[in-house]
PDB file of C-alpha atoms and ligand atoms in Angstrom:
ATOM      1  CA  MET A 711     151.219 109.372 139.597  1.00  0.00           C
ATOM      2  CA  ARG A 712     148.368 107.088 140.678  1.00  0.00           C
ATOM      3  CA  VAL A 713     149.743 104.262 142.527  1.00  0.00           C
ATOM      4  CA  ASP A 714     148.216 101.261 144.463  1.00  0.00           C
ATOM      5  CA  LEU A 715     151.088  99.183 146.460  1.00  0.00           C
ATOM      6  CA  HIS A 716     149.171  96.809 148.422  1.00  0.00           C
ATOM      7  CA  MET A 717     146.864  94.033 146.693  1.00  0.00           C
ATOM      8  CA  HIS A 718     146.074  90.489 146.471  1.00  0.00           C
ATOM      9  CA  THR A 719     144.779  87.884 144.287  1.00  0.00           C
ATOM     10  CA  GLU A 720     144.068  84.303 144.434  1.00  0.00           C
ATOM     11  CA  TYR A 721     147.161  83.141 145.907  1.00  0.00           C
ATOM     12  CA  SER A 722     145.826  84.791 149.002  1.00  0.00           C
ATOM     13  CA  VAL A 723     143.804  82.582 151.209  1.00  0.00           C
ATOM     14  CA  ASP A 724     141.735  85.253 152.045  1.00  0.00           C
ATOM     15  CA  ALA A 725     141.144  86.656 148.660  1.00  0.00           C
ATOM     16  CA  ALA A 726     138.355  86.039 146.075  1.00  0.00           C
ATOM     17  CA  GLN A 727     138.893  83.226 143.558  1.00  0.00           C
ATOM     18  CA  ALA A 728     139.473  83.945 139.719  1.00  0.00           C
ATOM     19  CA  GLN A 729     141.673  86.818 140.041  1.00  0.00           C
ATOM     20  CA  THR A 730     145.047  85.927 138.709  1.00  0.00           C
ATOM     21  CA  PRO A 731     148.020  88.518 138.884  1.00  0.00           C
ATOM     22  CA  LEU A 732     147.468  88.906 134.812  1.00  0.00           C
ATOM     23  CA  GLN A 733     143.974  89.766 135.761  1.00  0.00           C
ATOM     24  CA  LYS A 734     144.539  91.919 138.694  1.00  0.00           C
ATOM     25  CA  ALA A 735     146.987  93.861 136.627  1.00  0.00           C
ATOM     26  CA  GLN A 736     144.258  94.180 133.840  1.00  0.00           C
ATOM     27  CA  ALA A 737     141.953  95.611 136.122  1.00  0.00           C
ATOM     28  CA  CYS A 738     144.160  97.849 137.402  1.00  0.00           C
ATOM     29  CA  LEU A 739     145.570  99.329 133.834  1.00  0.00           C
ATOM     30  CA  ASP A 740     141.325  99.769 133.355  1.00  0.00           C
ATOM     31  CA  ALA A 741     141.240 101.659 136.779  1.00  0.00           C
ATOM     32  CA  GLY A 742     143.584 104.034 135.524  1.00  0.00           C
ATOM     33  CA  LEU A 743     146.345 102.902 137.951  1.00  0.00           C
ATOM     34  CA  GLU A 744     150.220 103.543 136.729  1.00  0.00           C
ATOM     35  CA  ILE A 745     152.187 101.950 139.504  1.00  0.00           C
ATOM     36  CA  ILE A 746     151.043  98.794 141.245  1.00  0.00           C
ATOM     37  CA  GLY A 747     152.354  96.407 144.205  1.00  0.00           C
ATOM     38  CA  ILE A 748     150.944  92.682 143.715  1.00  0.00           C
ATOM     39  CA  THR A 749     151.604  91.685 147.667  1.00  0.00           C
ATOM     40  CA  ASP A 750     149.886  88.291 148.525  1.00  0.00           C
ATOM     41  CA  HIS A 751     150.419  86.882 151.846  1.00  0.00           C
ATOM     42  CA  LEU A 752     153.128  84.895 153.471  1.00  0.00           C
ATOM     43  CA  ASP A 753     152.440  84.685 156.959  1.00  0.00           C
ATOM     44  CA  TYR A 754     154.707  83.103 159.749  1.00  0.00           C
ATOM     45  CA  TYR A 755     153.612  81.692 162.932  1.00  0.00           C
ATOM     46  CA  HIS A 756     155.646  80.927 166.372  1.00  0.00           C
ATOM     47  CA  ARG A 757     154.632  77.335 166.808  1.00  0.00           C
ATOM     48  CA  ARG A 758     153.817  76.277 163.307  1.00  0.00           C
ATOM     49  CA  GLY A 759     155.038  76.604 159.527  1.00  0.00           C
ATOM     50  CA  PRO A 760     153.862  79.023 156.944  1.00  0.00           C
ATOM     51  CA  SER A 761     151.141  76.387 156.082  1.00  0.00           C
ATOM     52  CA  GLU A 762     147.896  78.879 155.209  1.00  0.00           C
ATOM     53  CA  ASN A 763     149.495  80.311 152.018  1.00  0.00           C
ATOM     54  CA  ARG A 764     148.667  79.114 148.630  1.00  0.00           C
ATOM     55  CA  ASP A 765     152.038  78.599 146.283  1.00  0.00           C
ATOM     56  CA  VAL A 766     154.078  81.146 146.578  1.00  0.00           C
ATOM     57  CA  GLU A 767     156.590  80.258 144.000  1.00  0.00           C
ATOM     58  CA  ALA A 768     153.631  79.743 141.575  1.00  0.00           C
ATOM     59  CA  CYS A 769     152.396  83.381 142.701  1.00  0.00           C
ATOM     60  CA  LEU A 770     155.642  84.856 142.153  1.00  0.00           C
ATOM     61  CA  ARG A 771     156.302  83.338 138.837  1.00  0.00           C
ATOM     62  CA  ASP A 772     152.898  84.714 137.803  1.00  0.00           C
ATOM     63  CA  ILE A 773     153.675  88.291 139.062  1.00  0.00           C
ATOM     64  CA  ARG A 774     156.642  88.586 137.410  1.00  0.00           C
ATOM     65  CA  ALA A 775     154.935  87.112 134.107  1.00  0.00           C
ATOM     66  CA  ALA A 776     152.572  90.140 134.412  1.00  0.00           C
ATOM     67  CA  LYS A 777     155.292  92.454 135.064  1.00  0.00           C
ATOM     68  CA  GLN A 778     156.629  91.684 131.693  1.00  0.00           C
ATOM     69  CA  ALA A 779     153.321  91.641 129.862  1.00  0.00           C
ATOM     70  CA  PHE A 780     151.970  95.035 131.169  1.00  0.00           C
ATOM     71  CA  ALA A 781     155.766  96.522 130.797  1.00  0.00           C
ATOM     72  CA  GLY A 782     155.164 100.320 128.919  1.00  0.00           C
ATOM     73  CA  ARG A 783     151.601 100.281 130.062  1.00  0.00           C
ATOM     74  CA  LEU A 784     151.344  99.537 133.871  1.00  0.00           C
ATOM     75  CA  GLU A 785     154.495  99.302 136.303  1.00  0.00           C
ATOM     76  CA  VAL A 786     154.006  96.142 138.157  1.00  0.00           C
ATOM     77  CA  LEU A 787     156.215  95.651 141.103  1.00  0.00           C
ATOM     78  CA  VAL A 788     156.741  92.221 142.391  1.00  0.00           C
ATOM     79  CA  GLY A 789     155.839  92.095 146.125  1.00  0.00           C
ATOM     80  CA  ILE A 790     154.733  90.126 148.957  1.00  0.00           C
ATOM     81  CA  GLU A 791     153.095  90.956 152.484  1.00  0.00           C
ATOM     82  CA  ILE A 792     155.166  88.996 154.988  1.00  0.00           C
ATOM     83  CA  GLY A 793     153.238  88.464 158.297  1.00  0.00           C
ATOM     84  CA  GLN A 794     155.095  87.951 161.554  1.00  0.00           C
ATOM     85  CA  ILE A 795     158.260  88.503 160.033  1.00  0.00           C
ATOM     86  CA  HIS A 796     159.983  88.036 163.417  1.00  0.00           C
ATOM     87  CA  ALA A 797     158.325  84.605 164.279  1.00  0.00           C
ATOM     88  CA  ASP A 798     160.136  82.512 162.377  1.00  0.00           C
ATOM     89  CA  PRO A 799     163.638  82.205 160.859  1.00  0.00           C
ATOM     90  CA  SER A 800     162.516  80.956 157.520  1.00  0.00           C
ATOM     91  CA  ALA A 801     160.868  84.130 156.901  1.00  0.00           C
ATOM     92  CA  ASP A 802     164.367  85.610 156.684  1.00  0.00           C
ATOM     93  CA  ALA A 803     165.773  82.714 154.554  1.00  0.00           C
ATOM     94  CA  PHE A 804     162.752  83.244 152.199  1.00  0.00           C
ATOM     95  CA  LEU A 805     163.749  87.004 151.554  1.00  0.00           C
ATOM     96  CA  ARG A 806     167.290  86.031 151.025  1.00  0.00           C
ATOM     97  CA  SER A 807     166.696  83.728 148.277  1.00  0.00           C
ATOM     98  CA  HIS A 808     163.688  85.650 146.560  1.00  0.00           C
ATOM     99  CA  ALA A 809     164.435  88.371 144.025  1.00  0.00           C
ATOM    100  CA  LEU A 810     161.275  90.824 144.907  1.00  0.00           C
ATOM    101  CA  ASP A 811     160.812  94.546 144.206  1.00  0.00           C
ATOM    102  CA  MET A 812     159.229  95.474 147.775  1.00  0.00           C
ATOM    103  CA  VAL A 813     158.164  93.423 150.933  1.00  0.00           C
ATOM    104  CA  ILE A 814     155.411  94.613 152.922  1.00  0.00           C
ATOM    105  CA  GLY A 815     156.098  93.802 156.677  1.00  0.00           C
ATOM    106  CA  SER A 816     152.769  93.371 158.740  1.00  0.00           C
ATOM    107  CA  LEU A 817     151.354  91.806 162.011  1.00  0.00           C
ATOM    108  CA  HIS A 818     148.517  89.797 161.613  1.00  0.00           C
ATOM    109  CA  VAL A 819     148.559  87.166 164.303  1.00  0.00           C
ATOM    110  CA  MET A 820     149.388  87.604 168.046  1.00  0.00           C
ATOM    111  CA  PRO A 821     151.975  85.326 169.862  1.00  0.00           C
ATOM    112  CA  ASN A 822     149.119  83.016 170.553  1.00  0.00           C
ATOM    113  CA  ASP A 823     149.065  81.983 166.960  1.00  0.00           C
ATOM    114  CA  LEU A 824     145.778  83.691 166.384  1.00  0.00           C
ATOM    115  CA  ASP A 825     144.708  86.381 163.841  1.00  0.00           C
ATOM    116  CA  ILE A 826     143.728  89.673 165.792  1.00  0.00           C
ATOM    117  CA  TYR A 827     140.522  89.273 163.567  1.00  0.00           C
ATOM    118  CA  PHE A 828     139.708  86.089 165.231  1.00  0.00           C
ATOM    119  CA  HIS A 829     139.929  86.964 168.838  1.00  0.00           C
ATOM    120  CA  ASP A 830     136.545  87.600 170.960  1.00  0.00           C
ATOM    121  CA  PHE A 831     137.014  90.925 172.231  1.00  0.00           C
ATOM    122  CA  ALA A 832     133.695  90.769 174.315  1.00  0.00           C
ATOM    123  CA  ARG A 833     135.612  88.564 176.583  1.00  0.00           C
ATOM    124  CA  LEU A 834     139.169  90.006 176.298  1.00  0.00           C
ATOM    125  CA  ASP A 835     140.708  92.873 178.391  1.00  0.00           C
ATOM    126  CA  CYS A 836     141.366  95.067 175.437  1.00  0.00           C
ATOM    127  CA  ASP A 837     143.447  97.497 177.075  1.00  0.00           C
ATOM    128  CA  ALA A 838     145.970  94.680 177.837  1.00  0.00           C
ATOM    129  CA  PHE A 839     145.410  93.229 174.289  1.00  0.00           C
ATOM    130  CA  LEU A 840     146.232  96.906 172.525  1.00  0.00           C
ATOM    131  CA  LYS A 841     149.327  96.729 174.854  1.00  0.00           C
ATOM    132  CA  ASP A 842     150.461  93.709 173.779  1.00  0.00           C
ATOM    133  CA  TYR A 843     149.673  94.398 170.374  1.00  0.00           C
ATOM    134  CA  PHE A 844     152.154  97.553 170.427  1.00  0.00           C
ATOM    135  CA  SER A 845     154.775  95.572 172.024  1.00  0.00           C
ATOM    136  CA  GLU A 846     154.505  92.710 169.192  1.00  0.00           C
ATOM    137  CA  LEU A 847     154.421  95.239 166.408  1.00  0.00           C
ATOM    138  CA  LEU A 848     157.695  96.952 167.609  1.00  0.00           C
ATOM    139  CA  ARG A 849     159.031  93.624 167.480  1.00  0.00           C
ATOM    140  CA  VAL A 850     158.116  93.065 163.925  1.00  0.00           C
ATOM    141  CA  SER A 851     159.632  96.589 163.222  1.00  0.00           C
ATOM    142  CA  GLU A 852     162.683  96.118 165.384  1.00  0.00           C
ATOM    143  CA  HIS A 853     163.168  92.922 163.384  1.00  0.00           C
ATOM    144  CA  GLY A 854     163.829  94.679 159.889  1.00  0.00           C
ATOM    145  CA  GLY A 855     163.944  92.947 156.689  1.00  0.00           C
ATOM    146  CA  PHE A 856     160.852  94.544 154.795  1.00  0.00           C
ATOM    147  CA  ASP A 857     160.177  97.858 153.172  1.00  0.00           C
ATOM    148  CA  VAL A 858     156.586  99.063 154.194  1.00  0.00           C
ATOM    149  CA  LEU A 859     155.164  98.963 157.524  1.00  0.00           C
ATOM    150  CA  ALA A 860     151.541  97.882 156.992  1.00  0.00           C
ATOM    151  CA  HIS A 861     148.264  98.775 158.271  1.00  0.00           C
ATOM    152  CA  ILE A 862     149.332  99.921 161.903  1.00  0.00           C
ATOM    153  CA  ASP A 863     145.747 100.494 162.755  1.00  0.00           C
ATOM    154  CA  TYR A 864     144.422  96.780 161.786  1.00  0.00           C
ATOM    155  CA  PRO A 865     142.855  96.257 165.540  1.00  0.00           C
ATOM    156  CA  LEU A 866     140.949  99.310 164.855  1.00  0.00           C
ATOM    157  CA  ARG A 867     139.362  97.833 161.970  1.00  0.00           C
ATOM    158  CA  VAL A 868     138.172  94.703 164.085  1.00  0.00           C
ATOM    159  CA  MET A 869     137.886  95.396 167.603  1.00  0.00           C
ATOM    160  CA  ARG A 870     135.001  97.252 167.744  1.00  0.00           C
ATOM    161  CA  HIS A 871     132.089  95.287 169.991  1.00  0.00           C
ATOM    162  CA  GLY A 872     128.796  96.608 171.785  1.00  0.00           C
ATOM    163  CA  GLU A 873     129.565  99.770 173.020  1.00  0.00           C
ATOM    164  CA  TYR A 874     133.277  99.458 172.526  1.00  0.00           C
ATOM    165  CA  ILE A 875     134.919 101.559 170.121  1.00  0.00           C
ATOM    166  CA  PRO A 876     138.659 101.171 169.577  1.00  0.00           C
ATOM    167  CA  SER A 877     141.002 103.996 169.552  1.00  0.00           C
ATOM    168  CA  PHE A 878     144.765 104.527 169.747  1.00  0.00           C
ATOM    169  CA  ASP A 879     144.568 107.788 171.568  1.00  0.00           C
ATOM    170  CA  GLN A 880     145.502 106.725 174.834  1.00  0.00           C
ATOM    171  CA  TYR A 881     148.206 104.679 173.939  1.00  0.00           C
ATOM    172  CA  MET A 882     150.286 107.530 171.633  1.00  0.00           C
ATOM    173  CA  ASP A 883     153.461 106.908 173.747  1.00  0.00           C
ATOM    174  CA  ARG A 884     153.253 103.732 171.847  1.00  0.00           C
ATOM    175  CA  VAL A 885     152.527 104.622 168.580  1.00  0.00           C
ATOM    176  CA  GLU A 886     155.399 106.989 168.815  1.00  0.00           C
ATOM    177  CA  ASP A 887     157.826 104.024 169.963  1.00  0.00           C
ATOM    178  CA  VAL A 888     156.649 102.346 166.558  1.00  0.00           C
ATOM    179  CA  LEU A 889     156.922 105.457 164.546  1.00  0.00           C
ATOM    180  CA  ARG A 890     160.521 106.108 165.612  1.00  0.00           C
ATOM    181  CA  SER A 891     161.289 102.513 164.902  1.00  0.00           C
ATOM    182  CA  CYS A 892     159.861 102.964 161.248  1.00  0.00           C
ATOM    183  CA  ILE A 893     161.732 106.019 160.346  1.00  0.00           C
ATOM    184  CA  ALA A 894     165.198 104.446 161.837  1.00  0.00           C
ATOM    185  CA  HIS A 895     164.745 101.477 159.532  1.00  0.00           C
ATOM    186  CA  GLY A 896     163.705 103.771 156.668  1.00  0.00           C
ATOM    187  CA  TYR A 897     160.410 101.840 156.092  1.00  0.00           C
ATOM    188  CA  ALA A 898     157.496 103.595 154.154  1.00  0.00           C
ATOM    189  CA  PHE A 899     154.711 104.030 156.486  1.00  0.00           C
ATOM    190  CA  GLU A 900     151.639 102.649 154.695  1.00  0.00           C
ATOM    191  CA  LEU A 901     148.475 104.353 154.292  1.00  0.00           C
ATOM    192  CA  ASN A 902     145.898 101.145 153.934  1.00  0.00           C
ATOM    193  CA  ALA A 903     142.435 101.931 152.600  1.00  0.00           C
ATOM    194  CA  ALA A 904     140.981  98.712 153.920  1.00  0.00           C
ATOM    195  CA  GLY A 905     139.047 100.762 156.839  1.00  0.00           C
ATOM    196  CA  LEU A 906     136.745 101.825 154.217  1.00  0.00           C
ATOM    197  CA  GLY A 907     135.332  98.531 154.096  1.00  0.00           C
ATOM    198  CA  SER A 908     134.936  98.202 157.856  1.00  0.00           C
ATOM    199  CA  TRP A 909     132.862 100.162 160.474  1.00  0.00           C
ATOM    200  CA  GLN A 910     135.059 103.138 160.067  1.00  0.00           C
ATOM    201  CA  LYS A 911     134.407 103.984 156.877  1.00  0.00           C
ATOM    202  CA  LYS A 912     137.483 105.702 156.305  1.00  0.00           C
ATOM    203  CA  VAL A 913     141.186 105.036 155.111  1.00  0.00           C
ATOM    204  CA  GLY A 914     143.787 104.568 158.063  1.00  0.00           C
ATOM    205  CA  PRO A 915     145.846 105.394 160.007  1.00  0.00           C
ATOM    206  CA  PRO A 916     144.241 107.798 161.718  1.00  0.00           C
ATOM    207  CA  GLN A 917     145.074 111.458 160.855  1.00  0.00           C
ATOM    208  CA  ASN A 918     146.536 112.481 164.271  1.00  0.00           C
ATOM    209  CA  ILE A 919     149.095 109.846 163.474  1.00  0.00           C
ATOM    210  CA  LEU A 920     150.184 110.617 160.324  1.00  0.00           C
ATOM    211  CA  TYR A 921     150.641 113.967 161.553  1.00  0.00           C
ATOM    212  CA  GLU A 922     152.630 112.713 164.155  1.00  0.00           C
ATOM    213  CA  TYR A 923     154.744 110.534 162.028  1.00  0.00           C
ATOM    214  CA  ARG A 924     155.411 113.506 159.997  1.00  0.00           C
ATOM    215  CA  ARG A 925     156.262 115.483 163.360  1.00  0.00           C
ATOM    216  CA  LEU A 926     158.901 112.935 164.395  1.00  0.00           C
ATOM    217  CA  GLY A 927     160.566 113.369 160.960  1.00  0.00           C
ATOM    218  CA  GLY A 928     158.902 110.191 158.551  1.00  0.00           C
ATOM    219  CA  GLU A 929     159.442 110.881 155.114  1.00  0.00           C
ATOM    220  CA  ARG A 930     158.582 107.974 153.530  1.00  0.00           C
ATOM    221  CA  ILE A 931     154.893 106.930 152.872  1.00  0.00           C
ATOM    222  CA  SER A 932     153.466 103.976 151.074  1.00  0.00           C
ATOM    223  CA  ILE A 933     149.458 103.769 149.592  1.00  0.00           C
ATOM    224  CA  GLY A 934     147.716 101.028 149.147  1.00  0.00           C
ATOM    225  CA  SER A 935     143.925  99.536 148.837  1.00  0.00           C
ATOM    226  CA  ASP A 936     144.638  96.194 150.536  1.00  0.00           C
ATOM    227  CA  SER A 937     142.249  94.785 147.471  1.00  0.00           C
ATOM    228  CA  HIS A 938     141.283  91.541 148.085  1.00  0.00           C
ATOM    229  CA  THR A 939     138.622  91.178 144.612  1.00  0.00           C
ATOM    230  CA  LEU A 940     139.093  92.435 141.104  1.00  0.00           C
ATOM    231  CA  ASP A 941     136.761  95.505 141.620  1.00  0.00           C
ATOM    232  CA  THR A 942     138.503  96.859 144.308  1.00  0.00           C
ATOM    233  CA  VAL A 943     141.889  97.743 143.082  1.00  0.00           C
ATOM    234  CA  GLY A 944     142.810 101.279 143.585  1.00  0.00           C
ATOM    235  CA  ARG A 945     139.708 101.726 146.093  1.00  0.00           C
ATOM    236  CA  GLY A 946     140.489 104.703 148.597  1.00  0.00           C
ATOM    237  CA  VAL A 947     143.993 105.972 146.811  1.00  0.00           C
ATOM    238  CA  ALA A 948     142.490 109.063 146.566  1.00  0.00           C
ATOM    239  CA  ASP A 949     141.401 109.269 149.908  1.00  0.00           C
ATOM    240  CA  CYS A 950     144.805 108.310 150.995  1.00  0.00           C
ATOM    241  CA  VAL A 951     146.733 110.945 148.735  1.00  0.00           C
ATOM    242  CA  ARG A 952     144.213 113.816 150.524  1.00  0.00           C
ATOM    243  CA  ASN A 953     145.145 112.561 153.847  1.00  0.00           C
ATOM    244  CA  ALA A 954     149.010 112.628 152.658  1.00  0.00           C
ATOM    245  CA  ARG A 955     148.695 115.879 151.300  1.00  0.00           C
ATOM    246  CA  ASP A 956     146.952 117.315 154.344  1.00  0.00           C
ATOM    247  CA  ALA A 957     149.823 115.833 156.651  1.00  0.00           C
ATOM    248  CA  GLY A 958     152.677 117.397 154.302  1.00  0.00           C
ATOM    249  CA  PHE A 959     153.933 114.662 151.961  1.00  0.00           C
ATOM    250  CA  THR A 960     154.068 115.291 148.277  1.00  0.00           C
ATOM    251  CA  SER A 961     155.510 112.055 147.298  1.00  0.00           C
ATOM    252  CA  VAL A 962     155.155 108.428 147.732  1.00  0.00           C
ATOM    253  CA  THR A 963     157.882 105.996 148.095  1.00  0.00           C
ATOM    254  CA  VAL A 964     157.920 103.004 145.617  1.00  0.00           C
ATOM    255  CA  PHE A 965     160.702 100.116 146.104  1.00  0.00           C
ATOM    256  CA  ARG A 966     162.086  98.704 142.778  1.00  0.00           C
ATOM    257  CA  GLU A 967     164.101  95.662 143.725  1.00  0.00           C
ATOM    258  CA  ARG A 968     164.211  96.889 147.174  1.00  0.00           C
ATOM    259  CA  ARG A 969     165.554 100.359 146.582  1.00  0.00           C
ATOM    260  CA  PRO A 970     163.465 103.008 147.815  1.00  0.00           C
ATOM    261  CA  GLU A 971     162.298 106.176 145.098  1.00  0.00           C
ATOM    262  CA  GLN A 972     160.304 108.848 145.742  1.00  0.00           C
ATOM    263  CA  VAL A 973     157.599 109.442 143.230  1.00  0.00           C
ATOM    264  CA  GLN A 974     155.448 112.656 143.364  1.00  0.00           C
ATOM    265  CA  LEU A 975     152.137 112.193 144.598  1.00  0.00           C
TER     266      LEU A 975
HETATM  267 ZN1   ZN B2267     147.682  92.623 156.000  1.00  0.00          ZN
HETATM  268 ZN1   ZN B2268     146.794  92.867 152.755  1.00  0.00          ZN
END
């Protein structure tokens, strides 16, 4: 099955305009995909409301319409990418009151409410930052309430500056804490292709982390392009599948009405 379980439409503030859920689904069908999750952003913050997101109710309505319109040709899962689920109790309330197929749990923003992307790493203690990052990621994971643990390698994509090349290799004990929490909560651990568009030019997470997840007993994985434009749906999915197979995975976990089902890769 060709799957892409993480993508954005014009309802995400960081995505290109003029890509409705219907248009996105059509692009996915044209790209030969069979199961997709449309997962626009809903980010929560520690000290302010979820104000940076476009109309989430209209977004979910349009995804449901796309699901119906493409039934029998392309399976569209109604999803959302929740940032910082632990930062604001209204995230839990939102999920209790909305029927969804899948929920991605992400960490984009540190406790200072600043996106990791916008930190000035040339002026920061990157070692201390990464320790804070893993503590915060563990808080997200331990909070619970979602299905897919997204892109744990996000800092690797954006921290490079000057001679500094970020790596998690010195933090594997902290990575393992997150992986154990992921397994204990039953999340699908995400292989995310966004790194293809960064300096790394490859999908994440680093392969040694995927091996470690497997070694610790991890069985559920998710795969997503994290596409923010119409022409990037499915991008990197084949690389993710190759990495997954290399680490011993033969299936991907798809969530339908929040229930996990294994689908052969
Ligand atoms: Zn994300
Ligand atoms: Zn995303």
